[in-house]
Amino acid sequence: MPSAPPPRVELGAIVALRLYDVAHSIDLAQVESIGAELAPAAVARIRLTRADPKAIAFGVPPVEIGLPPVELELDGIWRRLEATARVYDFGVISIALRAPVAEVAWDEFVDLAGALNRAVSGPTAGRLWTELAESVRGLIAPALERPAPPGLEEDYFLSLVRRFDEDLTAEELQRRVDLVPLLSGERRPLSDSARRDLLRYAFSYYRNDLAVVTWDQAFLYEPSGDTDVADVLEVANAQLLELRYYDDLLDAELPRMYDRVAAARRAVRGLFPRKYANLARELYALVAEVTEITEKVDNALKVTEDVYLARIYAAALELFRVRSWAAAVDRKLSIIRDTYTALYDEAATARAELLEATIVLLIVLEIVLAFIF
């Protein structure tokens, strides 16, 4: 618990993220071209600034698009929020609403975070998010390959502090400030075990920076002002969203696959080879498509040597259960692979049997004709 009065937040921000799957893939070069025609200064590729590109980097850097500011009521006070969108090549867009903060007490900072969280999560905020997402979708429509209907979403929340009114180390900050109300949204005291779980993933690289990551939000103290940790957390959320999408897609496809296999087996025997081969080709195309996009997702962030960001990224993947979703997708792909392999084998067997029957008939016909003539 804090041992002294908490410091004031001199400079920071509260950021609400919402991510959408909008297409099979997105041509980012075309997105840049579209943005350059409309507002050149508002479109840029994102790069990690803290790390050596050889140590950690985006597989394909996303494109950031500046959006018009948004007016939102937070606990009875209207505030002007900065709005941006990021576009990922594997079909995801991320919308960010950012409330700048300056010269506020720590309790006010926590209250503002709670107010923004409630405002963007409430039922009336759904229309706002939808309008923002549709505006971005409409802007980049020519760059979308096989657009997807509205469906899955992911939310994440960031509380960022760049400067306090005192120069604090990470250890001093954790003694002076109770992060639990900020990260949990709870004002009532939590149990010791709940507090430990909530603060389990805390990371520091320098003496005066701190990142505390949870399932649905994070607190970041970064005096340098770089956004690498926030960017890494956003990528992990984008990966989670895309894997959830393909898990749902395969869940829907497996029952259809079983029905189509059963229907093919009930068909006239002479049509077996073609029916099996056509179905196997369709399943193979599905496997190839999902494998291609999941490889893009896996390679969205390449981590080699940057220990700090790698640890945060690994923690985010664990918290968001990204590996579990990836394993589930792989298992379902394996079932489909085994099925189309079996279908090809059955088609080949059926063709061989048909060929053998044709040869026997030709021999019998030749013998009959020999007797007749």
CSV table of C-alpha atoms in Angstrom, one decimal:
chain,number,residue,atom,x,y,z
A,1,MET,CA,0.0,0.0,0.0
A,2,PRO,CA,1.2,3.6,-0.6
A,3,SER,CA,3.5,4.9,2.2
A,4,ALA,CA,3.3,8.6,1.3
A,5,PRO,CA,0.9,10.9,-0.6
A,6,PRO,CA,0.8,10.0,-4.3
A,7,PRO,CA,2.4,12.3,-6.7
A,8,ARG,CA,0.6,14.5,-9.2
A,9,VAL,CA,0.4,13.6,-12.9
A,10,GLU,CA,2.0,16.4,-14.8
A,11,LEU,CA,1.6,14.8,-18.3
A,12,GLY,CA,-0.1,11.7,-19.4
A,13,ALA,CA,-3.1,10.3,-21.3
A,14,ILE,CA,-5.9,7.7,-21.1
A,15,VAL,CA,-6.4,5.7,-24.2
A,16,ALA,CA,-9.3,3.4,-25.2
A,17,LEU,CA,-8.7,0.9,-28.0
A,18,ARG,CA,-11.2,-1.0,-30.0
A,19,LEU,CA,-10.1,-3.5,-32.7
A,20,TYR,CA,-12.1,-4.9,-35.6
A,21,ASP,CA,-11.6,-7.6,-38.2
A,22,VAL,CA,-12.6,-6.0,-41.5
A,23,ALA,CA,-11.1,-8.1,-44.3
A,24,HIS,CA,-9.1,-11.1,-45.3
A,25,SER,CA,-6.1,-8.8,-45.8
A,26,ILE,CA,-5.4,-5.1,-46.5
A,27,ASP,CA,-3.1,-3.6,-49.0
A,28,LEU,CA,-1.2,-1.1,-46.9
A,29,ALA,CA,0.6,0.5,-49.8
A,30,GLN,CA,-2.8,1.4,-51.2
A,31,VAL,CA,-3.9,2.7,-47.8
A,32,GLU,CA,-0.9,5.0,-47.9
A,33,SER,CA,-1.8,6.2,-51.4
A,34,ILE,CA,-5.4,6.8,-50.4
A,35,GLY,CA,-4.3,8.8,-47.3
A,36,ALA,CA,-1.7,10.8,-49.2
A,37,GLU,CA,-4.4,12.0,-51.5
A,38,LEU,CA,-6.7,13.1,-48.7
A,39,ALA,CA,-4.5,14.2,-45.8
A,40,PRO,CA,-0.8,13.5,-46.3
A,41,ALA,CA,0.2,14.6,-42.8
A,42,ALA,CA,-2.4,12.3,-41.2
A,43,VAL,CA,-1.0,9.0,-42.5
A,44,ALA,CA,2.2,7.3,-41.5
A,45,ARG,CA,3.8,3.9,-41.0
A,46,ILE,CA,4.4,3.0,-37.4
A,47,ARG,CA,7.9,1.9,-36.2
A,48,LEU,CA,9.1,0.9,-32.7
A,49,THR,CA,11.4,3.7,-31.5
A,50,ARG,CA,13.0,2.3,-28.4
A,51,ALA,CA,14.4,-0.9,-29.8
A,52,ASP,CA,17.0,-1.8,-32.4
A,53,PRO,CA,15.0,-3.0,-35.5
A,54,LYS,CA,17.2,-6.1,-35.5
A,55,ALA,CA,16.0,-6.9,-32.0
A,56,ILE,CA,12.3,-6.3,-32.4
A,57,ALA,CA,10.2,-4.9,-35.2
A,58,PHE,CA,6.9,-5.1,-36.9
A,59,GLY,CA,6.7,-7.8,-39.6
A,60,VAL,CA,4.8,-5.4,-41.8
A,61,PRO,CA,4.5,-2.0,-40.0
A,62,PRO,CA,0.9,-0.9,-39.7
A,63,VAL,CA,-0.4,2.4,-41.2
A,64,GLU,CA,-1.7,5.0,-38.8
A,65,ILE,CA,-4.5,7.4,-39.9
A,66,GLY,CA,-5.4,10.6,-38.1
A,67,LEU,CA,-9.2,11.0,-37.6
A,68,PRO,CA,-11.3,14.0,-36.6
A,69,PRO,CA,-11.4,14.6,-32.8
A,70,VAL,CA,-14.4,13.2,-30.9
A,71,GLU,CA,-16.5,14.9,-28.2
A,72,LEU,CA,-17.4,12.5,-25.4
A,73,GLU,CA,-19.2,13.2,-22.1
A,74,LEU,CA,-17.2,11.8,-19.1
A,75,ASP,CA,-19.1,12.0,-15.8
A,76,GLY,CA,-21.0,15.0,-16.9
A,77,ILE,CA,-18.1,16.9,-18.4
A,78,TRP,CA,-17.6,17.0,-22.2
A,79,ARG,CA,-14.1,16.3,-23.3
A,80,ARG,CA,-12.4,16.5,-26.6
A,81,LEU,CA,-10.6,13.2,-27.5
A,82,GLU,CA,-8.0,12.6,-30.1
A,83,ALA,CA,-8.9,9.8,-32.5
A,84,THR,CA,-6.6,7.7,-34.7
A,85,ALA,CA,-6.8,4.4,-36.5
A,86,ARG,CA,-4.2,1.8,-37.3
A,87,VAL,CA,-4.5,-0.6,-40.2
A,88,TYR,CA,-2.8,-4.0,-40.2
A,89,ASP,CA,-2.1,-6.0,-43.3
A,90,PHE,CA,-3.8,-9.1,-41.9
A,91,GLY,CA,-7.2,-7.5,-42.0
A,92,VAL,CA,-7.5,-5.7,-38.6
A,93,ILE,CA,-8.1,-2.0,-37.9
A,94,SER,CA,-7.6,-0.5,-34.5
A,95,ILE,CA,-9.4,2.7,-33.4
A,96,ALA,CA,-7.9,4.7,-30.5
A,97,LEU,CA,-9.6,7.4,-28.5
A,98,ARG,CA,-7.0,9.4,-26.4
A,99,ALA,CA,-7.8,11.8,-23.6
A,100,PRO,CA,-4.7,14.0,-22.8
A,101,VAL,CA,-4.1,14.6,-19.1
A,102,ALA,CA,-2.0,17.4,-17.5
A,103,GLU,CA,-1.6,18.7,-14.0
A,104,VAL,CA,-4.0,16.5,-12.1
A,105,ALA,CA,-3.8,14.7,-8.8
A,106,TRP,CA,-3.4,10.9,-8.9
A,107,ASP,CA,-7.0,10.4,-7.7
A,108,GLU,CA,-8.3,12.6,-10.4
A,109,PHE,CA,-6.2,10.6,-12.9
A,110,VAL,CA,-7.8,7.4,-11.7
A,111,ASP,CA,-11.3,9.0,-11.8
A,112,LEU,CA,-10.8,10.1,-15.4
A,113,ALA,CA,-9.6,6.6,-16.4
A,114,GLY,CA,-12.7,5.1,-14.8
A,115,ALA,CA,-15.0,7.7,-16.5
A,116,LEU,CA,-13.5,7.1,-19.9
A,117,ASN,CA,-13.7,3.3,-19.4
A,118,ARG,CA,-17.4,3.5,-18.5
A,119,ALA,CA,-18.1,6.0,-21.4
A,120,VAL,CA,-16.5,3.8,-24.1
A,121,SER,CA,-17.9,0.6,-22.7
A,122,GLY,CA,-21.5,1.7,-22.2
A,123,PRO,CA,-24.4,0.9,-24.5
A,124,THR,CA,-24.5,4.4,-25.9
A,125,ALA,CA,-20.8,4.2,-27.0
A,126,GLY,CA,-21.5,1.3,-29.4
A,127,ARG,CA,-22.8,3.7,-32.0
A,128,LEU,CA,-19.7,6.0,-31.7
A,129,TRP,CA,-17.3,3.1,-32.2
A,130,THR,CA,-19.3,1.7,-35.1
A,131,GLU,CA,-19.3,5.1,-36.8
A,132,LEU,CA,-15.6,5.5,-36.4
A,133,ALA,CA,-14.9,1.9,-37.7
A,134,GLU,CA,-17.3,2.4,-40.7
A,135,SER,CA,-15.6,5.7,-41.5
A,136,VAL,CA,-12.2,4.0,-41.6
A,137,ARG,CA,-13.6,1.1,-43.5
A,138,GLY,CA,-15.1,3.4,-46.1
A,139,LEU,CA,-11.9,5.4,-46.5
A,140,ILE,CA,-9.7,2.3,-47.1
A,141,ALA,CA,-12.4,0.3,-49.0
A,142,PRO,CA,-10.4,0.0,-52.2
A,143,ALA,CA,-7.5,-1.6,-50.2
A,144,LEU,CA,-9.6,-4.3,-48.6
A,145,GLU,CA,-9.3,-7.8,-50.0
A,146,ARG,CA,-12.4,-9.8,-49.4
A,147,PRO,CA,-14.1,-7.5,-46.9
A,148,ALA,CA,-15.6,-9.2,-43.8
A,149,PRO,CA,-19.0,-8.3,-42.4
A,150,PRO,CA,-19.1,-6.7,-38.9
A,151,GLY,CA,-18.4,-9.3,-36.3
A,152,LEU,CA,-15.7,-9.8,-33.6
A,153,GLU,CA,-14.2,-7.0,-31.7
A,154,GLU,CA,-11.5,-6.6,-29.0
A,155,ASP,CA,-11.1,-3.8,-26.4
A,156,TYR,CA,-8.1,-2.7,-24.5
A,157,PHE,CA,-7.4,0.3,-22.2
A,158,LEU,CA,-4.2,2.1,-21.5
A,159,SER,CA,-3.3,4.6,-18.7
A,160,LEU,CA,-0.2,6.4,-19.6
A,161,VAL,CA,2.0,8.7,-17.5
A,162,ARG,CA,5.0,10.5,-19.0
A,163,ARG,CA,5.8,12.8,-16.1
A,164,PHE,CA,5.0,13.2,-12.4
A,165,ASP,CA,5.7,16.2,-10.4
A,166,GLU,CA,8.6,14.3,-8.8
A,167,ASP,CA,11.3,12.2,-10.3
A,168,LEU,CA,10.3,8.7,-9.1
A,169,THR,CA,11.9,5.3,-9.5
A,170,ALA,CA,9.6,2.3,-10.4
A,171,GLU,CA,10.0,1.0,-6.8
A,172,GLU,CA,9.1,4.4,-5.3
A,173,LEU,CA,6.1,4.8,-7.6
A,174,GLN,CA,4.7,1.4,-6.5
A,175,ARG,CA,5.1,2.4,-2.9
A,176,ARG,CA,3.5,5.8,-3.3
A,177,VAL,CA,0.7,4.8,-5.7
A,178,ASP,CA,-1.9,2.0,-5.4
A,179,LEU,CA,-2.4,0.8,-9.0
A,180,VAL,CA,-5.1,-1.6,-8.1
A,181,PRO,CA,-8.1,0.8,-8.3
A,182,LEU,CA,-6.8,2.1,-11.6
A,183,LEU,CA,-6.3,-1.4,-13.1
A,184,SER,CA,-9.4,-3.1,-11.6
A,185,GLY,CA,-11.9,-0.2,-11.7
A,186,GLU,CA,-12.8,-1.2,-8.1
A,187,ARG,CA,-12.9,1.2,-5.2
A,188,ARG,CA,-13.6,-1.5,-2.6
A,189,PRO,CA,-10.4,-3.2,-1.3
A,190,LEU,CA,-9.5,-6.4,-3.1
A,191,SER,CA,-8.2,-9.5,-1.4
A,192,ASP,CA,-4.4,-10.1,-1.2
A,193,SER,CA,-4.6,-12.9,-3.8
A,194,ALA,CA,-6.6,-10.7,-6.2
A,195,ARG,CA,-4.1,-7.9,-5.8
A,196,ARG,CA,-1.2,-10.2,-6.5
A,197,ASP,CA,-2.9,-11.6,-9.6
A,198,LEU,CA,-3.6,-8.1,-10.8
A,199,LEU,CA,-0.1,-6.8,-10.3
A,200,ARG,CA,1.7,-10.0,-11.4
A,201,TYR,CA,2.9,-8.7,-14.7
A,202,ALA,CA,5.0,-5.7,-13.7
A,203,PHE,CA,8.1,-4.8,-15.8
A,204,SER,CA,10.9,-2.2,-15.6
A,205,TYR,CA,13.9,-1.6,-17.8
A,206,TYR,CA,15.3,1.7,-16.5
A,207,ARG,CA,15.0,2.8,-12.9
A,208,ASN,CA,12.2,5.2,-13.7
A,209,ASP,CA,9.9,3.3,-16.0
A,210,LEU,CA,7.2,0.8,-15.3
A,211,ALA,CA,4.7,-1.3,-17.2
A,212,VAL,CA,1.9,-3.2,-15.4
A,213,VAL,CA,-0.1,-5.4,-17.8
A,214,THR,CA,-3.5,-7.1,-17.1
A,215,TRP,CA,-6.0,-8.9,-19.2
A,216,ASP,CA,-8.0,-5.8,-20.3
A,217,GLN,CA,-5.8,-2.8,-19.5
A,218,ALA,CA,-2.3,-1.6,-18.6
A,219,PHE,CA,-0.6,1.2,-16.7
A,220,LEU,CA,2.5,2.5,-18.4
A,221,TYR,CA,5.0,5.0,-16.9
A,222,GLU,CA,7.4,6.1,-19.6
A,223,PRO,CA,9.3,9.3,-19.1
A,224,SER,CA,11.0,9.1,-22.5
A,225,GLY,CA,7.5,9.4,-24.2
A,226,ASP,CA,8.0,6.5,-26.6
A,227,THR,CA,5.1,4.3,-27.3
A,228,ASP,CA,6.8,0.9,-27.9
A,229,VAL,CA,5.1,-0.9,-25.0
A,230,ALA,CA,1.7,0.4,-26.0
A,231,ASP,CA,2.3,-0.6,-29.6
A,232,VAL,CA,3.4,-4.1,-28.6
A,233,LEU,CA,0.2,-4.5,-26.5
A,234,GLU,CA,-1.9,-3.4,-29.4
A,235,VAL,CA,-0.3,-5.9,-31.7
A,236,ALA,CA,-1.0,-8.7,-29.2
A,237,ASN,CA,-4.7,-7.7,-29.1
A,238,ALA,CA,-4.8,-7.6,-32.9
A,239,GLN,CA,-3.3,-11.1,-33.0
A,240,LEU,CA,-5.9,-12.3,-30.5
A,241,LEU,CA,-8.7,-10.9,-32.5
A,242,GLU,CA,-7.6,-12.5,-35.8
A,243,LEU,CA,-7.1,-15.9,-34.2
A,244,ARG,CA,-10.5,-15.7,-32.6
A,245,TYR,CA,-12.0,-14.9,-36.1
A,246,TYR,CA,-10.4,-17.9,-37.7
A,247,ASP,CA,-11.3,-20.1,-34.8
A,248,ASP,CA,-14.9,-19.2,-35.3
A,249,LEU,CA,-14.6,-19.7,-39.0
A,250,LEU,CA,-13.2,-23.2,-38.6
A,251,ASP,CA,-15.9,-24.0,-36.0
A,252,ALA,CA,-18.5,-23.2,-38.5
A,253,GLU,CA,-16.7,-25.0,-41.3
A,254,LEU,CA,-16.2,-28.4,-39.6
A,255,PRO,CA,-19.9,-29.4,-39.3
A,256,ARG,CA,-20.4,-28.3,-43.0
A,257,MET,CA,-17.4,-30.4,-44.0
A,258,TYR,CA,-18.8,-33.5,-42.2
A,259,ASP,CA,-22.1,-33.0,-43.9
A,260,ARG,CA,-20.5,-32.6,-47.4
A,261,VAL,CA,-18.4,-35.7,-46.9
A,262,ALA,CA,-21.4,-37.7,-45.9
A,263,ALA,CA,-23.3,-36.3,-48.9
A,264,ALA,CA,-20.5,-37.3,-51.3
A,265,ARG,CA,-20.5,-40.8,-49.9
A,266,ARG,CA,-24.2,-41.1,-50.6
A,267,ALA,CA,-23.8,-40.0,-54.2
A,268,VAL,CA,-23.9,-42.3,-57.2
A,269,ARG,CA,-20.7,-44.4,-57.1
A,270,GLY,CA,-19.6,-43.3,-60.6
A,271,LEU,CA,-19.5,-39.7,-59.5
A,272,PHE,CA,-17.4,-40.4,-56.4
A,273,PRO,CA,-14.0,-39.5,-57.8
A,274,ARG,CA,-15.1,-36.1,-59.0
A,275,LYS,CA,-17.2,-35.2,-56.0
A,276,TYR,CA,-14.4,-36.2,-53.6
A,277,ALA,CA,-11.7,-34.4,-55.6
A,278,ASN,CA,-13.7,-31.2,-55.8
A,279,LEU,CA,-14.5,-31.2,-52.1
A,280,ALA,CA,-10.8,-32.0,-51.3
A,281,ARG,CA,-9.7,-29.1,-53.4
A,282,GLU,CA,-12.1,-26.7,-51.6
A,283,LEU,CA,-10.8,-27.9,-48.2
A,284,TYR,CA,-7.2,-27.6,-49.4
A,285,ALA,CA,-7.9,-24.0,-50.5
A,286,LEU,CA,-9.4,-23.2,-47.0
A,287,VAL,CA,-6.4,-24.7,-45.2
A,288,ALA,CA,-4.0,-22.7,-47.5
A,289,GLU,CA,-6.0,-19.5,-46.8
A,290,VAL,CA,-6.1,-19.9,-43.0
A,291,THR,CA,-2.5,-21.0,-42.9
A,292,GLU,CA,-1.4,-17.9,-44.9
A,293,ILE,CA,-3.2,-15.5,-42.7
A,294,THR,CA,-2.1,-17.1,-39.4
A,295,GLU,CA,1.5,-17.0,-40.5
A,296,LYS,CA,1.0,-13.2,-41.1
A,297,VAL,CA,-0.5,-12.9,-37.6
A,298,ASP,CA,2.4,-14.9,-36.1
A,299,ASN,CA,4.9,-12.7,-37.8
A,300,ALA,CA,3.2,-9.4,-37.0
A,301,LEU,CA,5.9,-8.7,-34.5
A,302,LYS,CA,9.4,-10.2,-34.8
A,303,VAL,CA,11.3,-10.4,-31.4
A,304,THR,CA,14.9,-11.5,-31.2
A,305,GLU,CA,17.1,-9.6,-28.8
A,306,ASP,CA,15.1,-6.9,-26.9
A,307,VAL,CA,14.6,-8.6,-23.6
A,308,TYR,CA,12.4,-5.9,-22.1
A,309,LEU,CA,9.8,-5.7,-24.9
A,310,ALA,CA,10.1,-9.4,-25.5
A,311,ARG,CA,9.1,-10.1,-21.9
A,312,ILE,CA,6.1,-7.7,-22.1
A,313,TYR,CA,5.1,-9.2,-25.4
A,314,ALA,CA,5.3,-12.8,-24.0
A,315,ALA,CA,3.3,-11.7,-20.9
A,316,ALA,CA,0.6,-10.2,-23.2
A,317,LEU,CA,0.4,-13.4,-25.3
A,318,GLU,CA,0.0,-15.4,-22.1
A,319,LEU,CA,-2.6,-13.1,-20.5
A,320,PHE,CA,-4.6,-12.9,-23.8
A,321,ARG,CA,-4.2,-16.6,-24.3
A,322,VAL,CA,-3.1,-16.0,-27.9
A,323,ARG,CA,-1.1,-19.3,-27.9
A,324,SER,CA,-4.2,-21.2,-26.8
A,325,TRP,CA,-6.2,-19.7,-29.6
A,326,ALA,CA,-3.4,-20.4,-32.1
A,327,ALA,CA,-3.3,-24.1,-30.9
A,328,ALA,CA,-7.0,-24.4,-31.3
A,329,VAL,CA,-6.8,-23.1,-34.9
A,330,ASP,CA,-3.9,-25.5,-35.6
A,331,ARG,CA,-5.9,-28.5,-34.3
A,332,LYS,CA,-8.9,-27.6,-36.5
A,333,LEU,CA,-6.7,-27.1,-39.5
A,334,SER,CA,-5.1,-30.5,-38.8
A,335,ILE,CA,-8.6,-32.1,-38.8
A,336,ILE,CA,-9.3,-30.5,-42.2
A,337,ARG,CA,-5.9,-31.6,-43.6
A,338,ASP,CA,-6.5,-35.2,-42.5
A,339,THR,CA,-10.0,-35.0,-44.1
A,340,TYR,CA,-8.9,-33.8,-47.5
A,341,THR,CA,-6.0,-36.3,-47.5
A,342,ALA,CA,-8.5,-39.1,-46.8
A,343,LEU,CA,-10.8,-37.7,-49.6
A,344,TYR,CA,-8.0,-37.7,-52.1
A,345,ASP,CA,-7.1,-41.2,-51.1
A,346,GLU,CA,-10.7,-42.3,-51.5
A,347,ALA,CA,-11.0,-40.5,-54.8
A,348,ALA,CA,-7.9,-42.2,-56.1
A,349,THR,CA,-9.2,-45.6,-54.9
A,350,ALA,CA,-12.5,-45.0,-56.6
A,351,ARG,CA,-10.8,-44.0,-59.8
A,352,ALA,CA,-8.7,-47.1,-59.7
A,353,GLU,CA,-11.7,-49.3,-59.1
A,354,LEU,CA,-13.6,-47.6,-61.9
A,355,LEU,CA,-10.6,-48.0,-64.2
A,356,GLU,CA,-10.4,-51.7,-63.3
A,357,ALA,CA,-14.1,-52.2,-63.9
A,358,THR,CA,-13.8,-50.5,-67.3
A,359,ILE,CA,-10.9,-52.7,-68.3
A,360,VAL,CA,-12.8,-55.8,-67.2
A,361,LEU,CA,-15.9,-54.7,-69.2
A,362,LEU,CA,-13.7,-54.0,-72.3
A,363,ILE,CA,-12.2,-57.5,-72.0
A,364,VAL,CA,-15.7,-59.1,-71.6
A,365,LEU,CA,-16.9,-57.0,-74.5
A,366,GLU,CA,-14.0,-58.1,-76.7
A,367,ILE,CA,-14.7,-61.7,-75.9
A,368,VAL,CA,-18.4,-61.4,-76.6
A,369,LEU,CA,-17.7,-59.7,-79.9
A,370,ALA,CA,-15.2,-62.4,-80.8
A,371,PHE,CA,-17.9,-65.0,-80.4
A,372,ILE,CA,-20.5,-63.0,-82.2
A,373,PHE,CA,-18.3,-62.2,-85.2
